[in-house]
CSV table of N, CA and C in Angstrom, one decimal:
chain,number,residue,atom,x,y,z
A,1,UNK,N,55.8,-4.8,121.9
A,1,UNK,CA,55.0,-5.6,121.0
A,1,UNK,C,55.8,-6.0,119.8
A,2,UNK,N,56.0,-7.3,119.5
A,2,UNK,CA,56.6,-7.6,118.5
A,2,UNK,C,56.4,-7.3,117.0
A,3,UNK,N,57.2,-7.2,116.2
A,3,UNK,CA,56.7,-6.5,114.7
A,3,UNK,C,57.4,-7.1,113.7
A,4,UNK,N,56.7,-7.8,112.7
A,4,UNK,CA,57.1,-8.6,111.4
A,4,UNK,C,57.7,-8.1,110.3
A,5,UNK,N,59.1,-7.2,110.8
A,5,UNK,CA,59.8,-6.2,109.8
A,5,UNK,C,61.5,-7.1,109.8
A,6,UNK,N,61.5,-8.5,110.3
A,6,UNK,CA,62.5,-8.9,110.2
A,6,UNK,C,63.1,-10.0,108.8
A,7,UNK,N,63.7,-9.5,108.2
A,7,UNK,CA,64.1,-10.0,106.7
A,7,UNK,C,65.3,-10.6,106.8
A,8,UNK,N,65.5,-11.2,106.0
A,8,UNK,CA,67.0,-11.6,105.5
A,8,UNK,C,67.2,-11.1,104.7
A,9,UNK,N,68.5,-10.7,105.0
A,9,UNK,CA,69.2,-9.7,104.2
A,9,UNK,C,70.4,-10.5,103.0
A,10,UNK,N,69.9,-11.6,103.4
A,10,UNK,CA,70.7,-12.6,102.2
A,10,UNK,C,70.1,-14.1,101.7
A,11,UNK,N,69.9,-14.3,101.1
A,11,UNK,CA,69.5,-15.8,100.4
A,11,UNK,C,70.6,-16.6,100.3
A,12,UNK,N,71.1,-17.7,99.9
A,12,UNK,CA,71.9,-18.2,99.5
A,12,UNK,C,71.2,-20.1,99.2
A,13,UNK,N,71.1,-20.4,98.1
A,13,UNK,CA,70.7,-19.8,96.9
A,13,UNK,C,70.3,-18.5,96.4
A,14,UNK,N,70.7,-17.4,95.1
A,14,UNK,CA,69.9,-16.4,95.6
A,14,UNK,C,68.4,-16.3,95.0
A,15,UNK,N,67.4,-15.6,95.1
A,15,UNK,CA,65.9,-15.7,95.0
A,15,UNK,C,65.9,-15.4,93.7
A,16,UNK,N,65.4,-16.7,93.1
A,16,UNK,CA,65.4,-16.3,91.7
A,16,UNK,C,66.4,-16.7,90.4
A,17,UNK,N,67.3,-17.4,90.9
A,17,UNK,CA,68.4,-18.2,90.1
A,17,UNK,C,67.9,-19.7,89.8
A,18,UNK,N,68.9,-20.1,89.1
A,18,UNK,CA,68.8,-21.5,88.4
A,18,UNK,C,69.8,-21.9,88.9
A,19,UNK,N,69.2,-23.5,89.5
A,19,UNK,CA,70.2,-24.2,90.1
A,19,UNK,C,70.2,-25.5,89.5
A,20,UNK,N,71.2,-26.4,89.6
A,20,UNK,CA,71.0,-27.8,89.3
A,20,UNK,C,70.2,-28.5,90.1
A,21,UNK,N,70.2,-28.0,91.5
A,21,UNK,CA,69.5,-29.0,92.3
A,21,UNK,C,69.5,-27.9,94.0
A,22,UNK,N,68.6,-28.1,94.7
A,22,UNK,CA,68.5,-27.8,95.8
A,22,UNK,C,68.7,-28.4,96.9
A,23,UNK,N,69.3,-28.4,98.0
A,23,UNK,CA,69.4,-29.3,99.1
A,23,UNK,C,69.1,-28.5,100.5
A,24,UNK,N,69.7,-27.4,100.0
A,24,UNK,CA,69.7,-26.1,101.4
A,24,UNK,C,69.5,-24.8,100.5
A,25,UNK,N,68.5,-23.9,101.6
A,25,UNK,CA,68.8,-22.6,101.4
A,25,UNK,C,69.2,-21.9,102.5
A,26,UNK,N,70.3,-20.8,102.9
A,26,UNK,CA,70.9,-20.2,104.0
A,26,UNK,C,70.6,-19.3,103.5
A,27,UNK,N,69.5,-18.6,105.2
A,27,UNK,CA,69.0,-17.4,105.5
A,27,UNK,C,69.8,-16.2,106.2
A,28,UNK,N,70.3,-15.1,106.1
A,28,UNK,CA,71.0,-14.6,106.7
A,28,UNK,C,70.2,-13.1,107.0
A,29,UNK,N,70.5,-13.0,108.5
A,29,UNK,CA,69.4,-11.9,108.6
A,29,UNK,C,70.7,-10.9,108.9
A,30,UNK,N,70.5,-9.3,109.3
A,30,UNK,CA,71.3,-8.5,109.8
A,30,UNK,C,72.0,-8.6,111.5
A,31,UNK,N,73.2,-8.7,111.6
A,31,UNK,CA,73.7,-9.5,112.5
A,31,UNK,C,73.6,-8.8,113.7
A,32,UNK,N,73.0,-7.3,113.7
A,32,UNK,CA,72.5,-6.6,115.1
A,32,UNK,C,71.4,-7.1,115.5
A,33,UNK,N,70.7,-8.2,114.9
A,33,UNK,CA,69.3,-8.5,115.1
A,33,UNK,C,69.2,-10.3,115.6
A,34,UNK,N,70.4,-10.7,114.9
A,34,UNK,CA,70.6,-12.5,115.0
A,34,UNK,C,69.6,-13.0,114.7
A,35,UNK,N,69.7,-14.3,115.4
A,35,UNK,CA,67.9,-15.1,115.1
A,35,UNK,C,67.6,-15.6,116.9
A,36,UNK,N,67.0,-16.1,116.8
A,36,UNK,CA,66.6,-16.3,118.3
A,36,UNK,C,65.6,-17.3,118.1
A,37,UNK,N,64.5,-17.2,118.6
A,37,UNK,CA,63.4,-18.7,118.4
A,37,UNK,C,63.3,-18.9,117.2
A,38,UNK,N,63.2,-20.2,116.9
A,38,UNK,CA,62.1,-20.9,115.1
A,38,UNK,C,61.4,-21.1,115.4
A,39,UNK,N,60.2,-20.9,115.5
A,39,UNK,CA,58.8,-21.8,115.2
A,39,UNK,C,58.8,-22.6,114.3
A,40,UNK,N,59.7,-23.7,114.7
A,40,UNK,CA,59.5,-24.9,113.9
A,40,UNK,C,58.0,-25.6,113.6
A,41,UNK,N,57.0,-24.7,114.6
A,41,UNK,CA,55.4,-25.6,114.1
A,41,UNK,C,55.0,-25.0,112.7
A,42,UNK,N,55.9,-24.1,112.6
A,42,UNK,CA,55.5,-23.5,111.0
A,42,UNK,C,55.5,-24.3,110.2
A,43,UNK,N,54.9,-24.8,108.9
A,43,UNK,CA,55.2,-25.4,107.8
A,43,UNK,C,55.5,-24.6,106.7
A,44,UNK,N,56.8,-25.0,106.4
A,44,UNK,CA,57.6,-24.1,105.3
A,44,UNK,C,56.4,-25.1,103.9
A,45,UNK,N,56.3,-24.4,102.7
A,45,UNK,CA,55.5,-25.2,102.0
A,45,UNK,C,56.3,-24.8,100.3
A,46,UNK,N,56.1,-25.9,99.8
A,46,UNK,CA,57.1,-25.7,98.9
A,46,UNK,C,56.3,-26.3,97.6
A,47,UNK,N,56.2,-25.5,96.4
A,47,UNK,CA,55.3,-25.9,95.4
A,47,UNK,C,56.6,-25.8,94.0
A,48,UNK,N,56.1,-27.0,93.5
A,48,UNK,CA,56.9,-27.4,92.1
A,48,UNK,C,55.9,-27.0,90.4
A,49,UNK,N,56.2,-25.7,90.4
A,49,UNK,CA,55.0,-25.2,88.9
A,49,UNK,C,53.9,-24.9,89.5
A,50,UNK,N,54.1,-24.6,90.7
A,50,UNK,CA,52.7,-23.7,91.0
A,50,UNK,C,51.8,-24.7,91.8
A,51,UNK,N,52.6,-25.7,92.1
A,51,UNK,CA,51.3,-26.9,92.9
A,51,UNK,C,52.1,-27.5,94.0
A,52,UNK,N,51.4,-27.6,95.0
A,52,UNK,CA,52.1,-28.4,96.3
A,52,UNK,C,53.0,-29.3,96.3
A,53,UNK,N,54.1,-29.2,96.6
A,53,UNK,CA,55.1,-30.3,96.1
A,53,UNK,C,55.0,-31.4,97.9
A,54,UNK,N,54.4,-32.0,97.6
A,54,UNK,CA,53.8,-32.6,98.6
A,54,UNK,C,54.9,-33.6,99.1
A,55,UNK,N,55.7,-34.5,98.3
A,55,UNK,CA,56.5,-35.2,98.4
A,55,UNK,C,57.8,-34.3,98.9
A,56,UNK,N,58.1,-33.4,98.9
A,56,UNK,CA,59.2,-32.3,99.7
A,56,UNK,C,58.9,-32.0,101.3
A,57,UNK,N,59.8,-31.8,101.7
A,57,UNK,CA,59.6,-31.4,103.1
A,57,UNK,C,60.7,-30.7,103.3
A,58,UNK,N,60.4,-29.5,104.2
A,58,UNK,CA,61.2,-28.7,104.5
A,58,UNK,C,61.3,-28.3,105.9
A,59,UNK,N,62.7,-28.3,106.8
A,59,UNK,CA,62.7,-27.9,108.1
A,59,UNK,C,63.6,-26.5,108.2
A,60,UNK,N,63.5,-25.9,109.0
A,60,UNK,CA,64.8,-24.8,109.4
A,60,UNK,C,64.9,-24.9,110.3
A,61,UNK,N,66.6,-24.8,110.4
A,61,UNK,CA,66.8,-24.7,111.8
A,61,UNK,C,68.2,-23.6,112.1
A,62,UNK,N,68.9,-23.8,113.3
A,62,UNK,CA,69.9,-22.8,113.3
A,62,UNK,C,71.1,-23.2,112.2
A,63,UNK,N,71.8,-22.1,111.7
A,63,UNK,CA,73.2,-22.7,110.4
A,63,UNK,C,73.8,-23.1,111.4
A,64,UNK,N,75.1,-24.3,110.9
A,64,UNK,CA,76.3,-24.8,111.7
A,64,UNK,C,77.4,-23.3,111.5
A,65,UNK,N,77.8,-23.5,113.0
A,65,UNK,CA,79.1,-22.3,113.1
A,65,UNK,C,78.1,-21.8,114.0
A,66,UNK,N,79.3,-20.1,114.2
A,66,UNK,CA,79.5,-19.2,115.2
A,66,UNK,C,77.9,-18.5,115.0
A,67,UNK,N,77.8,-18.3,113.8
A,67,UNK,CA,76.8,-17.1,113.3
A,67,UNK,C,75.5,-17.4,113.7
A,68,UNK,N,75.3,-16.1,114.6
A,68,UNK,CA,74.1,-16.7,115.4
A,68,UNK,C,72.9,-15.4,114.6
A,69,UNK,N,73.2,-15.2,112.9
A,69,UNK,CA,72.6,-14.4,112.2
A,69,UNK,C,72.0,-15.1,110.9
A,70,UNK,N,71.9,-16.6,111.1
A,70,UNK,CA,72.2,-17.8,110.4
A,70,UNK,C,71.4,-18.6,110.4
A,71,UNK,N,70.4,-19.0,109.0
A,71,UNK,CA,69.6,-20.1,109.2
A,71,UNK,C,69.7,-20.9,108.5
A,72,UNK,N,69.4,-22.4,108.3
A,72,UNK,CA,69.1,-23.0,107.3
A,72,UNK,C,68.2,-23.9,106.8
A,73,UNK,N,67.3,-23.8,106.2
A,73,UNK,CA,66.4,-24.1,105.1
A,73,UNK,C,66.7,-26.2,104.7
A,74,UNK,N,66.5,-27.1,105.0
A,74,UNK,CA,66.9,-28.7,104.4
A,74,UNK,C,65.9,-29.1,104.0
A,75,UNK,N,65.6,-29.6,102.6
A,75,UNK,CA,65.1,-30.6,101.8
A,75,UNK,C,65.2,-31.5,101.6
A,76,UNK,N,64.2,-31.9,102.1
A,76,UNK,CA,63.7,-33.8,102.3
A,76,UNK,C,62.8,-34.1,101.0
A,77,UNK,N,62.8,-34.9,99.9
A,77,UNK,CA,64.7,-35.3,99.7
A,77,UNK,C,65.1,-33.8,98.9
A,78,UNK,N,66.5,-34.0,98.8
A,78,UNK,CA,66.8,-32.5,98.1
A,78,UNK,C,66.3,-32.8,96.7
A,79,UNK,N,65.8,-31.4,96.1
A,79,UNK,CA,65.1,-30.9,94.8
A,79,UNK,C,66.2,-31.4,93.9
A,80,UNK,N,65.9,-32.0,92.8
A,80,UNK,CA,66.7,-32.4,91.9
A,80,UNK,C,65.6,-32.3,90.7
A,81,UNK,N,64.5,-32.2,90.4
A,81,UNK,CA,63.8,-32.7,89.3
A,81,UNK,C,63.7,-31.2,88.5
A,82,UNK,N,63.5,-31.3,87.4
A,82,UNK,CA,63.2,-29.4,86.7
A,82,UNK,C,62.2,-29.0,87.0
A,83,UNK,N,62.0,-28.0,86.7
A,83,UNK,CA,60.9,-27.1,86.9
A,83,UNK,C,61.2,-25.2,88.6
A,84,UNK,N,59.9,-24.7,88.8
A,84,UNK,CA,60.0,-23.7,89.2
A,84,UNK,C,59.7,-23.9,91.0
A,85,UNK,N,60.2,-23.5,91.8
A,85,UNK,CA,60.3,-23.9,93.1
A,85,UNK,C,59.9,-22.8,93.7
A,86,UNK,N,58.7,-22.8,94.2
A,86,UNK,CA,58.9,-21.7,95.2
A,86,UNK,C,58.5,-21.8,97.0
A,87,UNK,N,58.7,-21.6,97.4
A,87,UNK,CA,59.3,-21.9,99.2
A,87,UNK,C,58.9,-21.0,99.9
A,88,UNK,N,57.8,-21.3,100.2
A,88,UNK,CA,57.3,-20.1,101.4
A,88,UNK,C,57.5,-20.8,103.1
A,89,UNK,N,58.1,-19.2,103.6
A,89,UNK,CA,57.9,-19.3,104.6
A,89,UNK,C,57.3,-18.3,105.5
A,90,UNK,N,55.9,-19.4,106.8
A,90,UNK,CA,55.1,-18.3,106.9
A,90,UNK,C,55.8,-17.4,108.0
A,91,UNK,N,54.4,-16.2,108.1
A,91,UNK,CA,55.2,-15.2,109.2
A,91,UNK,C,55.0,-16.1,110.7
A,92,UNK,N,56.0,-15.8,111.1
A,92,UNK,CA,56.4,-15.8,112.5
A,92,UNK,C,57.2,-16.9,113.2
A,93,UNK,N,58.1,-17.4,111.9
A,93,UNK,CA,58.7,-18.4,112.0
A,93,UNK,C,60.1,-18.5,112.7
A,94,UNK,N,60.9,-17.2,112.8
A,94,UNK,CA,61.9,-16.6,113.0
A,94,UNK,C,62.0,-15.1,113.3
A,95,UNK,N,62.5,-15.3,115.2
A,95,UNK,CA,62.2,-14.4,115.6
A,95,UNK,C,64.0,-13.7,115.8
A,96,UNK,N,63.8,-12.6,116.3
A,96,UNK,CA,65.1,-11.7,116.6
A,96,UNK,C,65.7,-12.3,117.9
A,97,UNK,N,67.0,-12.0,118.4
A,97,UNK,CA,67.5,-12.6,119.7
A,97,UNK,C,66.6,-11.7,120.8
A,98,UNK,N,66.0,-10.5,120.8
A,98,UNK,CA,65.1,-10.3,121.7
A,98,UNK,C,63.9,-10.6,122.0
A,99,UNK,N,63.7,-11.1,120.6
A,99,UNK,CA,62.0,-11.6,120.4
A,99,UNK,C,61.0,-10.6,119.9
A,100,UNK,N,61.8,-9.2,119.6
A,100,UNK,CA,60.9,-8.4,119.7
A,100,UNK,C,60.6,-8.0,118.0
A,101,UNK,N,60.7,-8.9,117.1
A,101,UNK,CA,61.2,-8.3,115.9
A,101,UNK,C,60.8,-9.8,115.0
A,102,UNK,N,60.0,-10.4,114.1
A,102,UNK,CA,60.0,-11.6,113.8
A,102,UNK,C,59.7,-11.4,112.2
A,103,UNK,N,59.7,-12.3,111.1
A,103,UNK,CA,59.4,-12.8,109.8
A,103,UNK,C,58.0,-12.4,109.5
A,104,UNK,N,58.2,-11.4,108.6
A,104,UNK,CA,57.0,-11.5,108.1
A,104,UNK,C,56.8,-12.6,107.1
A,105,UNK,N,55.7,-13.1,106.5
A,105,UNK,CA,55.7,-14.2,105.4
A,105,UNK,C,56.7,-14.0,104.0
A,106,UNK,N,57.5,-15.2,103.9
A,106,UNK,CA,58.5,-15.2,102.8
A,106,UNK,C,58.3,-15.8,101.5
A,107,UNK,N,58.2,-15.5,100.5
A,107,UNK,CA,58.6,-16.5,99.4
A,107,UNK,C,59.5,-16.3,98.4
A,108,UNK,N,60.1,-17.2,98.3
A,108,UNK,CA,61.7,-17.3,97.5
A,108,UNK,C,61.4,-18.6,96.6
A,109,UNK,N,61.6,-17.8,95.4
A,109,UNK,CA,61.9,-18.8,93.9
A,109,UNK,C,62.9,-19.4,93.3
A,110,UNK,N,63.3,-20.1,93.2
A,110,UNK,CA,64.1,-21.2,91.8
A,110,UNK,C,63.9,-22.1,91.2
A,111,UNK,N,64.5,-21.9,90.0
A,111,UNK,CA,64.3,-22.6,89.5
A,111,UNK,C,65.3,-23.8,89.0
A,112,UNK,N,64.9,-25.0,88.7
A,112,UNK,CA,65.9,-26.6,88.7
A,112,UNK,C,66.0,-26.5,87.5
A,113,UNK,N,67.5,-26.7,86.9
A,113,UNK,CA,67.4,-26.9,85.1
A,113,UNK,C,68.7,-27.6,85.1
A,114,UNK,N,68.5,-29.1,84.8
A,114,UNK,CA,69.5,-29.9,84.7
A,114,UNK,C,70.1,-30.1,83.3
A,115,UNK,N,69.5,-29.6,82.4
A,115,UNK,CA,69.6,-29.4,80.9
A,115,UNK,C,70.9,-29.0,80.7
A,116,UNK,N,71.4,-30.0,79.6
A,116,UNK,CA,73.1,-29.8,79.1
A,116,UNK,C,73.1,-28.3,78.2
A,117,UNK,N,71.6,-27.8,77.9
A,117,UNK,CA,71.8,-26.3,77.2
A,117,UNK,C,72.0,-26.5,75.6
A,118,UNK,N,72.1,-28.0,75.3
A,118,UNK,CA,72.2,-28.0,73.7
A,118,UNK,C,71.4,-28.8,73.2
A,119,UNK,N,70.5,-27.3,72.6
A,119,UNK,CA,69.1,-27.8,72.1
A,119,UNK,C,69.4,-28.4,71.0
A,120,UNK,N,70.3,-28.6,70.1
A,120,UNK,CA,70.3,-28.6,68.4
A,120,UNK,C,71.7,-28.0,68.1
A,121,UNK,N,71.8,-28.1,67.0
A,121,UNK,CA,72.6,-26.7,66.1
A,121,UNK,C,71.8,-26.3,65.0
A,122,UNK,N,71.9,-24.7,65.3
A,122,UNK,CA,71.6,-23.8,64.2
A,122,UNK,C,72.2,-23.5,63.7
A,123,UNK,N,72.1,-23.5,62.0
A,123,UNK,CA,73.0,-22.5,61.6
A,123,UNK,C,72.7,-21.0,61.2
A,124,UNK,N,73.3,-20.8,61.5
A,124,UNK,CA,73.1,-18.8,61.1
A,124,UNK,C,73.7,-18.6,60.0
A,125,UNK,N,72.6,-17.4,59.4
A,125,UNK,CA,73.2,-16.8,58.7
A,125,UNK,C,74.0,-15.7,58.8
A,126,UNK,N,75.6,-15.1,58.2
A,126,UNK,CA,76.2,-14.6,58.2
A,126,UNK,C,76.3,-13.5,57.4
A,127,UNK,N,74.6,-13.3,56.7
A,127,UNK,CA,74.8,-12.0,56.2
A,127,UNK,C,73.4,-11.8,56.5
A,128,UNK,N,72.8,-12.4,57.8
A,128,UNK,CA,71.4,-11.5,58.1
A,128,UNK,C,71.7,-10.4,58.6
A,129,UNK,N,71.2,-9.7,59.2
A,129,UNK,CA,71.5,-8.2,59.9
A,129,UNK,C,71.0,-8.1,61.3
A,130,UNK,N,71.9,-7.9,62.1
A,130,UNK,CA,71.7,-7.6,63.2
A,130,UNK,C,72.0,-6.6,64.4
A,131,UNK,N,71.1,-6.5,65.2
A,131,UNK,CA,71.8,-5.0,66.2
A,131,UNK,C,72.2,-5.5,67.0
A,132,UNK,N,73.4,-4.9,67.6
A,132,UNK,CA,74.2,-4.9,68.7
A,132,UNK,C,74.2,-4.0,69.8
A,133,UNK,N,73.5,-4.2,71.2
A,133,UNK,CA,73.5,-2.9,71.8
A,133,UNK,C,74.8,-3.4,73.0
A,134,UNK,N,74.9,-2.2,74.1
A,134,UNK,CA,75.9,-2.2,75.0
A,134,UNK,C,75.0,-2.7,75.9
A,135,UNK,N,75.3,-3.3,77.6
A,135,UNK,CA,75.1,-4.3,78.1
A,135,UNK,C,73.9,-2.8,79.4
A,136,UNK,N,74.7,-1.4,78.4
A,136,UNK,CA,73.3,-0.5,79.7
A,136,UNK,C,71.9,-0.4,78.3
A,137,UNK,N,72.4,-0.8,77.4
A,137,UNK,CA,71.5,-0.3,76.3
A,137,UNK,C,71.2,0.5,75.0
A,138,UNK,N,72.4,1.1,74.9
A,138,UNK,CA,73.0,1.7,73.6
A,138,UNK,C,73.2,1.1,72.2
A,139,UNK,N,72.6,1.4,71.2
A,139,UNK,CA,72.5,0.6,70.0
A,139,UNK,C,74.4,0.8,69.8
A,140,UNK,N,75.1,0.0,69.6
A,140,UNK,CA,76.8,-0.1,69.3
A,140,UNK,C,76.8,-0.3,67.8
A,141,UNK,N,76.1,-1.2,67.4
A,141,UNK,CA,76.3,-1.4,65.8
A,141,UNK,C,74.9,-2.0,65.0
A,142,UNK,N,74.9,-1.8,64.1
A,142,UNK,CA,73.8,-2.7,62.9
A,142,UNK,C,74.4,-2.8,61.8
A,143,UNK,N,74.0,-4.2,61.4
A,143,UNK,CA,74.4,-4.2,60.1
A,143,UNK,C,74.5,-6.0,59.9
A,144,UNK,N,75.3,-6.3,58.8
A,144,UNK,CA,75.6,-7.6,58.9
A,144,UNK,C,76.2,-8.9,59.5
A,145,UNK,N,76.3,-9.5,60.0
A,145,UNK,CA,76.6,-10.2,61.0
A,145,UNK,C,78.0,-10.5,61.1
A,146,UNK,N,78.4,-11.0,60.0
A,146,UNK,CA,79.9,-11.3,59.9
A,146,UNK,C,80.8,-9.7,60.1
A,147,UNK,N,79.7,-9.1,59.3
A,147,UNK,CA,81.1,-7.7,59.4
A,147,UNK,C,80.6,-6.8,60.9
A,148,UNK,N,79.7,-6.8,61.2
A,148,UNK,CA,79.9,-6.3,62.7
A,148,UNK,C,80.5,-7.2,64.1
A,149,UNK,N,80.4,-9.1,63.4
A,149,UNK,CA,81.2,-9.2,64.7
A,149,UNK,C,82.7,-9.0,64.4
A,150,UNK,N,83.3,-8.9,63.1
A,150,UNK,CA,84.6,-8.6,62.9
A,150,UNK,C,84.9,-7.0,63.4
A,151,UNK,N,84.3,-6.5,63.7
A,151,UNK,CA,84.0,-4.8,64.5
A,151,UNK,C,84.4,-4.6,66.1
A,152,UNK,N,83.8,-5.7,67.0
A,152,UNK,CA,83.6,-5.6,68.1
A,152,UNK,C,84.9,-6.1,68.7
A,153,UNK,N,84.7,-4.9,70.1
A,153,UNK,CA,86.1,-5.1,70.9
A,153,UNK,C,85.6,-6.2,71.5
A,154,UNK,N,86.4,-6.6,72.7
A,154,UNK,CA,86.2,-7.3,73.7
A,154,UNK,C,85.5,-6.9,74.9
A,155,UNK,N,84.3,-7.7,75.0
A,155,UNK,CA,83.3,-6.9,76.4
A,155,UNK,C,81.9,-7.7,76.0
A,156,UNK,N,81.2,-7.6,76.7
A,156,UNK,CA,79.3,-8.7,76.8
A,156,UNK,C,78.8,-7.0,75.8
A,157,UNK,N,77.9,-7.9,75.2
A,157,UNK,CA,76.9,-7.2,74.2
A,157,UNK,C,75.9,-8.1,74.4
A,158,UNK,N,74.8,-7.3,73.7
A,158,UNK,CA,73.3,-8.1,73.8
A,158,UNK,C,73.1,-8.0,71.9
A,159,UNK,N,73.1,-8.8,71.6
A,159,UNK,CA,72.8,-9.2,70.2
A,159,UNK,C,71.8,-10.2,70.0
A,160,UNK,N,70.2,-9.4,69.5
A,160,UNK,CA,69.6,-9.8,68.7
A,160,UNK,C,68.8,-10.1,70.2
A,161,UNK,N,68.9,-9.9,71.4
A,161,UNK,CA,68.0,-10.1,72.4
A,161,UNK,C,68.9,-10.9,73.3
A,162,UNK,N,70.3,-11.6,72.8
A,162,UNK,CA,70.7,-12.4,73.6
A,162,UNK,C,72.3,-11.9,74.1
A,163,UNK,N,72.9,-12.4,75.3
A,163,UNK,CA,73.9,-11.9,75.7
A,163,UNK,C,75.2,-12.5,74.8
A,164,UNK,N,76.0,-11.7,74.8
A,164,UNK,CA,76.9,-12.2,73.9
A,164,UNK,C,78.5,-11.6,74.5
A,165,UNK,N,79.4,-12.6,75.0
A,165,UNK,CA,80.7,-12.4,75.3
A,165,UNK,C,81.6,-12.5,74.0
A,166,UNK,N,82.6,-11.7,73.8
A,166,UNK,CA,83.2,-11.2,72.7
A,166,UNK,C,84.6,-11.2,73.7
A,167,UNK,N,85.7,-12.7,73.4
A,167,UNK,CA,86.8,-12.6,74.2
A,167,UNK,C,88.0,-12.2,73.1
């Protein structure tokens, strides 16, 4: 009797990242297991902010190449606009090369952000006070801004909530 314990063991996009744009996602399952039928009568369904992106369409089918552990995911047209993506796919879409092993129901998120990232300029102040912890969580320093970044080695810190490379 077949059983809906078959996953991918890889995304590509991965679930949950920010992309400029979507076109494909490659499913990779565990390669003792391969893929074997699609039920392509499945409808993958794909919502943009939480609502039917109705204008999307999505097929899967086998990836190009050898890897017969390999799927892929195409968007008609490919995702280009912002916002949060999420892509379900239902169970029983993709079965094992024995058939005996298939997809339980999937959903995988991204999000589209074409934004050049420059909101403005701030200026900071250089003698507000701020904590510096280490990147597992350790307070590293407090104090004033200019004289603790004149302090810091070389390595990612989280300052003030935000990540901060220090080359």
């Amino acid at each position: 009797m077949p059983k809906n314990i078959l996953v991918p063991t890889e995304v590509t996009p991965a679930d949950g990242s920010t992309v400029k744009s979507i076109a494909t996602v490659e499913l990779t399952v565990d390669s003792k297991y391969g893929v074997g039928e699609l039920n392509t009568n499945n409808v993958i369904t794909v919502k943009k902010d939480g609502a039917e992106a109705s204008n999307i369409s999505a097929a899967i089918d086998y990836a190009t190449g050898d890897d017969m552990n390999k799927m892929m995911i195409t968007f008609t047209p490919e995702i280009t606009e912002d916002g949060t993506y999420t892509v379900v796919i239902p169970e029983e879409t993709f079965y094992d090369l024995d058939g005996n092993l298939f997809n339980p129901e999937l959903t995988y998120t991204f999000i589209v952000d074409n934004s050049t990232n420059i909101g403005g300029v701030e200026v900071e102040d250089a003698n507000a006070v701020v904590e510096v912890y280490s990147v597992d969580g350790c307070l590293v320093s407090k104090g004033k801004k200019a004289d603790v970044m004149k302090k810091l080695v070389k390595g990612i810190y989280i300052i003030n909530g935000q990540k901060v490379v220090i080359r």
